[in-house]
XYZ file of C-alpha atoms in Angstrom:
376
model
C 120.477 81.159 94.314
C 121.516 84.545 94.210
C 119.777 88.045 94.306
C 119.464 91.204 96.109
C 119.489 91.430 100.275
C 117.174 93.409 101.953
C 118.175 96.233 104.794
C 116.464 93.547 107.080
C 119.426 91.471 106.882
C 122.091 93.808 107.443
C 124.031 93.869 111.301
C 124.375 97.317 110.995
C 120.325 97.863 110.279
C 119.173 95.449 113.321
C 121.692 97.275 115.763
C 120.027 100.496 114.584
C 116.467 99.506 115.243
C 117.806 97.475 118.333
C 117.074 100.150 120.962
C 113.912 101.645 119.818
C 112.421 97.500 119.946
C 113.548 97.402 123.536
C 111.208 99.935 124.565
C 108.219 98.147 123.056
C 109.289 94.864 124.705
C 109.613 96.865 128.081
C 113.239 96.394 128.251
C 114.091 93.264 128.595
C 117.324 92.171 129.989
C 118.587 90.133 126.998
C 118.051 93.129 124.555
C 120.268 95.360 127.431
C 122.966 93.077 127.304
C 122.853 92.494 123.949
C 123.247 96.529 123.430
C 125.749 96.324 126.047
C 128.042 94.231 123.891
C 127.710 96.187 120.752
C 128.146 99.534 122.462
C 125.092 101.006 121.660
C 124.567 104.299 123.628
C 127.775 104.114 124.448
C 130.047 107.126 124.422
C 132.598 104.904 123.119
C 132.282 101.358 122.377
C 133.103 98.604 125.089
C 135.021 96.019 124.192
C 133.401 93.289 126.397
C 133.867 89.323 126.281
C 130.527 87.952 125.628
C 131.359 84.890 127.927
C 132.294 87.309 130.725
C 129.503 89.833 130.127
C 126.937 86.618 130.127
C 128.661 85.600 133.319
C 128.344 88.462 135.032
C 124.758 88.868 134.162
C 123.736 85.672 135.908
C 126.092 86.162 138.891
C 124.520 89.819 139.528
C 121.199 87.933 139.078
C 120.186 90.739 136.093
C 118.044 88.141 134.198
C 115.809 87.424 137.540
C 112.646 89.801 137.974
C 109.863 90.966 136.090
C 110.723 90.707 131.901
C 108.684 93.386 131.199
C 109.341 96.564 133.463
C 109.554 100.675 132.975
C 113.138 102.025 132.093
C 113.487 103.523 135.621
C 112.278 100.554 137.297
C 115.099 98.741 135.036
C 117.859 100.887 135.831
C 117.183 100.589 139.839
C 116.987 97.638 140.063
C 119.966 96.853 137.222
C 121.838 99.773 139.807
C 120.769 98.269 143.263
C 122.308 94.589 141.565
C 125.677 95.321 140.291
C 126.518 97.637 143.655
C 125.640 94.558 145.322
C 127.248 92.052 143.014
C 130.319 94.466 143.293
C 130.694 94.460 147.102
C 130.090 90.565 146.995
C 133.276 90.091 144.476
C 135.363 92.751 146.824
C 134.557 90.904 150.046
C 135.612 87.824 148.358
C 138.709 89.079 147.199
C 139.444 89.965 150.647
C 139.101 86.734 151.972
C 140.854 85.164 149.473
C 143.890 87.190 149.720
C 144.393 86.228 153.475
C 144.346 82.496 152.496
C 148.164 81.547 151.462
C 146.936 78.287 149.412
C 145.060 80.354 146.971
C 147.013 80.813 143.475
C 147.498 84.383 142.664
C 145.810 83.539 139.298
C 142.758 82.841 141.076
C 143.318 86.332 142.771
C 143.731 87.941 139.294
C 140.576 85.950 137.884
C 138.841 88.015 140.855
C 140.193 91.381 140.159
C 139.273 91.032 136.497
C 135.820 90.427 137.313
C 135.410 93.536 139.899
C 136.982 95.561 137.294
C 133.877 94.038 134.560
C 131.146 94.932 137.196
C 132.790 98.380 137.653
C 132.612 99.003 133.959
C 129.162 97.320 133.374
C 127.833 99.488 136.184
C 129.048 102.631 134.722
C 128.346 101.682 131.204
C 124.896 100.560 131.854
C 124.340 103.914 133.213
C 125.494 105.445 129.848
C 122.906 103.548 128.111
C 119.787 103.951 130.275
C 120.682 107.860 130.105
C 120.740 107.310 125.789
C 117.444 105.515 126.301
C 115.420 108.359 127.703
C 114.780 110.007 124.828
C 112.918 106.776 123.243
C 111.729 106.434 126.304
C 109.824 109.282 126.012
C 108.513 108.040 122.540
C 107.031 105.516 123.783
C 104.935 107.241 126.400
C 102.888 109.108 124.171
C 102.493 110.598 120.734
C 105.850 112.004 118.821
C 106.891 113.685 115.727
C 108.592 112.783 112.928
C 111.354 115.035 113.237
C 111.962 113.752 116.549
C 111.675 110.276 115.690
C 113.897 110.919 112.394
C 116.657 113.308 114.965
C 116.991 110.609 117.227
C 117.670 107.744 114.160
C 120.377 110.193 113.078
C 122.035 110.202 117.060
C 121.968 106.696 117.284
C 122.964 105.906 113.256
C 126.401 108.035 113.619
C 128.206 105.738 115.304
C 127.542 102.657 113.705
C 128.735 104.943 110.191
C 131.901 105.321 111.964
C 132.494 101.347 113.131
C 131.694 100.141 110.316
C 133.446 102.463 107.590
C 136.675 101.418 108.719
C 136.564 98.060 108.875
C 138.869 95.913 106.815
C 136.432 92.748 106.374
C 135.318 93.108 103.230
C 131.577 91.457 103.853
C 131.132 93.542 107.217
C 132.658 96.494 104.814
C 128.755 96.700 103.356
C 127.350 97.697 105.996
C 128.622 101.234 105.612
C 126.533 101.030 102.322
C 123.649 99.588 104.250
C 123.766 103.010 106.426
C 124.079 105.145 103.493
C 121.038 103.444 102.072
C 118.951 103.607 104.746
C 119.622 107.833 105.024
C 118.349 107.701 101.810
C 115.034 105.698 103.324
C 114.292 108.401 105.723
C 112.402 110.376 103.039
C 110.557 107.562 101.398
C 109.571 106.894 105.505
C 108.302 110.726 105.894
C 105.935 110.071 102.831
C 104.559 106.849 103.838
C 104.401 108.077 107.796
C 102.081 110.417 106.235
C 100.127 108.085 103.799
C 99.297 105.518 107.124
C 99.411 107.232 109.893
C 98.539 111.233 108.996
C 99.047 113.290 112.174
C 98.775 110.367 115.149
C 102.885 109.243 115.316
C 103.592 106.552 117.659
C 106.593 104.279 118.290
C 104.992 100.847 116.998
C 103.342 102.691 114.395
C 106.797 104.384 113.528
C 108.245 101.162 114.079
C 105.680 99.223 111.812
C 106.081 101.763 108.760
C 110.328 101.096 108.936
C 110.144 97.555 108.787
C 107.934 97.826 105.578
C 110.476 99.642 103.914
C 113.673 97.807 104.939
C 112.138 94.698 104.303
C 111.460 95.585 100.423
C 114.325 97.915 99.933
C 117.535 96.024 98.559
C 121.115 97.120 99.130
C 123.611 94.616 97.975
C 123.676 91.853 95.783
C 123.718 88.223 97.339
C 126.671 86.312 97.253
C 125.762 82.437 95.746
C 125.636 81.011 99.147
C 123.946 83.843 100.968
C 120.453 81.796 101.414
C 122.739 79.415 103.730
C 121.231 78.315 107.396
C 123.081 78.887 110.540
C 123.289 75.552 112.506
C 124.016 77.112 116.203
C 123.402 75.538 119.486
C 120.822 77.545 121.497
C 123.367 79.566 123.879
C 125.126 80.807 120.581
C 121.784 81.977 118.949
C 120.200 83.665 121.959
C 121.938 86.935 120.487
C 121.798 86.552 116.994
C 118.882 88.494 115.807
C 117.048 86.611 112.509
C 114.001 86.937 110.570
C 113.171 83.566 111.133
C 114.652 80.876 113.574
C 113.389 77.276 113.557
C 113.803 75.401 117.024
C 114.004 71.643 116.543
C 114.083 68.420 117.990
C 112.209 70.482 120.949
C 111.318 66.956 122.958
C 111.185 66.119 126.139
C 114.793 64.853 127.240
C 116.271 67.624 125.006
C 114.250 70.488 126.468
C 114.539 70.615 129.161
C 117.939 68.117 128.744
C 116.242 66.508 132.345
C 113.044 63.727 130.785
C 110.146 64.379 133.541
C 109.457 61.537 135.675
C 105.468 62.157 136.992
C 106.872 59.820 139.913
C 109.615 62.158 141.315
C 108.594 63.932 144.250
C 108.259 68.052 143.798
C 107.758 68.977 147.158
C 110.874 71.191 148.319
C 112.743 72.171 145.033
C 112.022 75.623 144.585
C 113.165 76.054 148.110
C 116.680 73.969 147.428
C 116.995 74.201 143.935
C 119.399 71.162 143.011
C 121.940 70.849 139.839
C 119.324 70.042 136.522
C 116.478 72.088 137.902
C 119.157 75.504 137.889
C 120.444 73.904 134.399
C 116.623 73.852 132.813
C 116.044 77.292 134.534
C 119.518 78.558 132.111
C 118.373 76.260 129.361
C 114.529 78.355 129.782
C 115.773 81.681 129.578
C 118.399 80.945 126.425
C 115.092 79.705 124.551
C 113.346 82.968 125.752
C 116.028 84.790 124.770
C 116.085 83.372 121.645
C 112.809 83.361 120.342
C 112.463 87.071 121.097
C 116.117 87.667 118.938
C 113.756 86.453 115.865
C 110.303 88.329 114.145
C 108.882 84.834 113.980
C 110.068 81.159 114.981
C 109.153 77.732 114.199
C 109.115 75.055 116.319
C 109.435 70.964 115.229
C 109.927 67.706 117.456
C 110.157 63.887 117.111
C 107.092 62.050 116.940
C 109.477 59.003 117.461
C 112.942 57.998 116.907
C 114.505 56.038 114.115
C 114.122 52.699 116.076
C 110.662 53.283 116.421
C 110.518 54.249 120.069
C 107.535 56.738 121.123
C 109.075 60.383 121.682
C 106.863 62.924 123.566
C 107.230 67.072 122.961
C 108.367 69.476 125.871
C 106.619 69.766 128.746
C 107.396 73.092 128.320
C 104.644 73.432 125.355
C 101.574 72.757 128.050
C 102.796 76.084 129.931
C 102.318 78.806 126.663
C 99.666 80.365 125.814
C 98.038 78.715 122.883
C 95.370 81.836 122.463
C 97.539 84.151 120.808
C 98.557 81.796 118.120
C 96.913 81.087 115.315
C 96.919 77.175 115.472
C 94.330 75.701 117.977
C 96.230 72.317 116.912
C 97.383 71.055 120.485
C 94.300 72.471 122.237
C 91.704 70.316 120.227
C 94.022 67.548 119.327
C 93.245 64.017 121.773
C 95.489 63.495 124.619
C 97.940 60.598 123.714
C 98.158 57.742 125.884
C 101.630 58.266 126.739
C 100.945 62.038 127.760
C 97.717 60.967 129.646
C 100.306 58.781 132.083
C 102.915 61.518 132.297
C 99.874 64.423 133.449
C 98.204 62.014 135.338
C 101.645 61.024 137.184
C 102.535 64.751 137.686
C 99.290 65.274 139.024
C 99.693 62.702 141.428
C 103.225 63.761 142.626
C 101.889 67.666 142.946
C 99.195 66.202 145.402
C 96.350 67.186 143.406
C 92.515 65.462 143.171
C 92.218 64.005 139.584
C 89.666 62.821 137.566
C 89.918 60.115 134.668
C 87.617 58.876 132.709
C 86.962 55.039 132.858
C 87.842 54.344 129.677
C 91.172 55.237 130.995
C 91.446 53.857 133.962
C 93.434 50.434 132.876
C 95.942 53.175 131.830
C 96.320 55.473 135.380
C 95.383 52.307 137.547
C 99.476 50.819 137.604
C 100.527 54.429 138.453
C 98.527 54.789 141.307
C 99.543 50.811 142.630
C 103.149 52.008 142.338
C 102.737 55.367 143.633
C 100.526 53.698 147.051
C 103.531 51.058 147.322
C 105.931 53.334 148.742
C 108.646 52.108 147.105
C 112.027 51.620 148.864
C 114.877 55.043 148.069
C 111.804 57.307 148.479
């Protein structure tokens, strides 16, 4: 099939609306790194590795904390991290310099990742300075002037990346730009149409995405309606309309199957290998679904042999209220899940109640779980 894209679909569109969402999600540390890497803010444009920039995130612990928090509360804390993260990497360079049996490519490795933090720490400075203005958007009323000033600040150098560019399919997006200038005015009128005198970000926000969701800007190639197949680190950063999450089963997420009959008491104290693995595998999925305006999620009911597959845990633990499916909180409880929560239940020490129609089901669980079985 081919046709006409929308503005919605162009890079150079989402990296323009990028850093006025981030506000309204109360900057979270994905959509940071994420502007990070595409230089947004920036008085010139980083050229960062995406592995090492991810890297350096986790080691400086910049995904950990609160995922909704005030831009100065952000930058502190972002601040207060790196400096420490920093000083970690220097003392450890230190060390490793007295010790003879360490390859000097290991020392290099090192360097190259104090030089990173130094340049992330200065960088991300840069950009929670560009913020401010936004930030102050989002804190009260605004103008449209203001709104339509700042658009400009941030727009100018994404015209200048992308008019230069050689690749002839990321060579569009220069058109996408000049298209959406043009927008600006058809945004003014309808600002005024919806909203009349009372400007705020969402509402600003709201009006945009109406008109660069209808407005076209290049024709579609024949294979443009194609799907992305990516694994879920890869598509934690790739910002789409729609993203559909599958095989989402227990096994696969998290890629640890719960046992009801392994002991919790002690891990969040001494976190071991798959329970700092799911926590990764937890925050790509968050990461992920927020990268997308809406998401659908499918699992396995059972597998081709026939074998009884169960969902995610990880389902039980959203909130099901501000959805508009009350599927899973009115459907009955499977037999299969009633063993697994009842098993959990058991291993988190807590008093349960069954009723005694199910009690041939929960009575082998608690004969196993009384037999202190030898290994545990």
């Amino acid at each position: 099939m081919s046709g006409e894209e929308p503005l919605s679909s162009s890079i150079a569109i989402q990296l323009l609306i990028l850093p006025f969402r981030a506000p309204l999600a109360c900057y979270p540390s994905h959509l940071l790194i994420s502007m990070l890497d595409h230089g947004l803010g920036l008085p010139e444009a980083a050229q960062f590795d995406l592995d090492g920039l991810e890297a350096l995130a986790r080691g400086a612990g910049l995904y950990i904390g609160p995922k909704r928090s005030s831009l100065e509360d952000r930058r502190r804390k972002w601040k207060a991290k790196l400096e420490g993260h920093l000083a970690a990497q220097k003392q450890r360079l230190e060390v490793l310099a007295q010790d003879d049996s360490v390859y000097d490519s290991d020392l290099q490795a090192n360097e190259a990742r104090i030089l990173l933090c130094q340049e992330v720490l200065q960088r991300s400075g840069q950009l929670f300075e560009a913020l401010q203005e936004i930030e102050k958007f989002r804190e009260g009323e605004t103008d449209f002037e203001r709104f339509k000033k700042e658009l400009t600040i941030w727009m100018e150098p994404l015209r200048v990346r992308f008019l230069f560019l050689e690749n002839a399919d990321l060579g569009t997006e220069a058109m996408a730009i000049a298209r959406f200038e043009q927008l600006l005015d058809k945004l003014e009128v309808l600002v005024k149409i919806i909203d009349g005198k009372s400007l705020t970000l969402p509402g600003l926000l709201a009006d945009l995405e109406i008109l660069i969701g209808s407005e076209e800007y290049r024709p579609s190639s024949p294979l443009a309606n194609e799907v992305e197949i990516l694994p879920l680190h890869s598509a934690r950063f790739r910002h789409r309309s729609i993203k559909y999450i599958v095989d989402f089963n227990d096994g696969i997420f998290p890629t640890r199957r719960s046992n009801p009959l392994y002991s919790l008491e002690g891990i969040a104290l001494n976190p071991g290998y798959s329970l700092i693995k799911e926590r990764e595998q937890r925050q790509a999925l968050y990461s992920s679904l927020c990268s997308s305006s809406q998401a659908v999620i499918t699992y396995l009911s059972a597998s081709r042999e026939g074998e009884l597959m169960m969902p995610s845990l990880w389902l039980d633990g959203w909130d099901y209220e501000k959805t508009n499916t009350l599927e899973r909180g009115t459907a009955p409880m499977s037999a299969t899940e009633l063993m697994i929560q009842f098993g959990r239940g058991m291993a988190e020490g807590r008093e349960l109640v069954v009723p005694e129609s199910a009690q041939s089901l929960t009575a082998p669980l608690k004969l196993y779980a009384g037999s202190n079985p030898p290994g545990r």
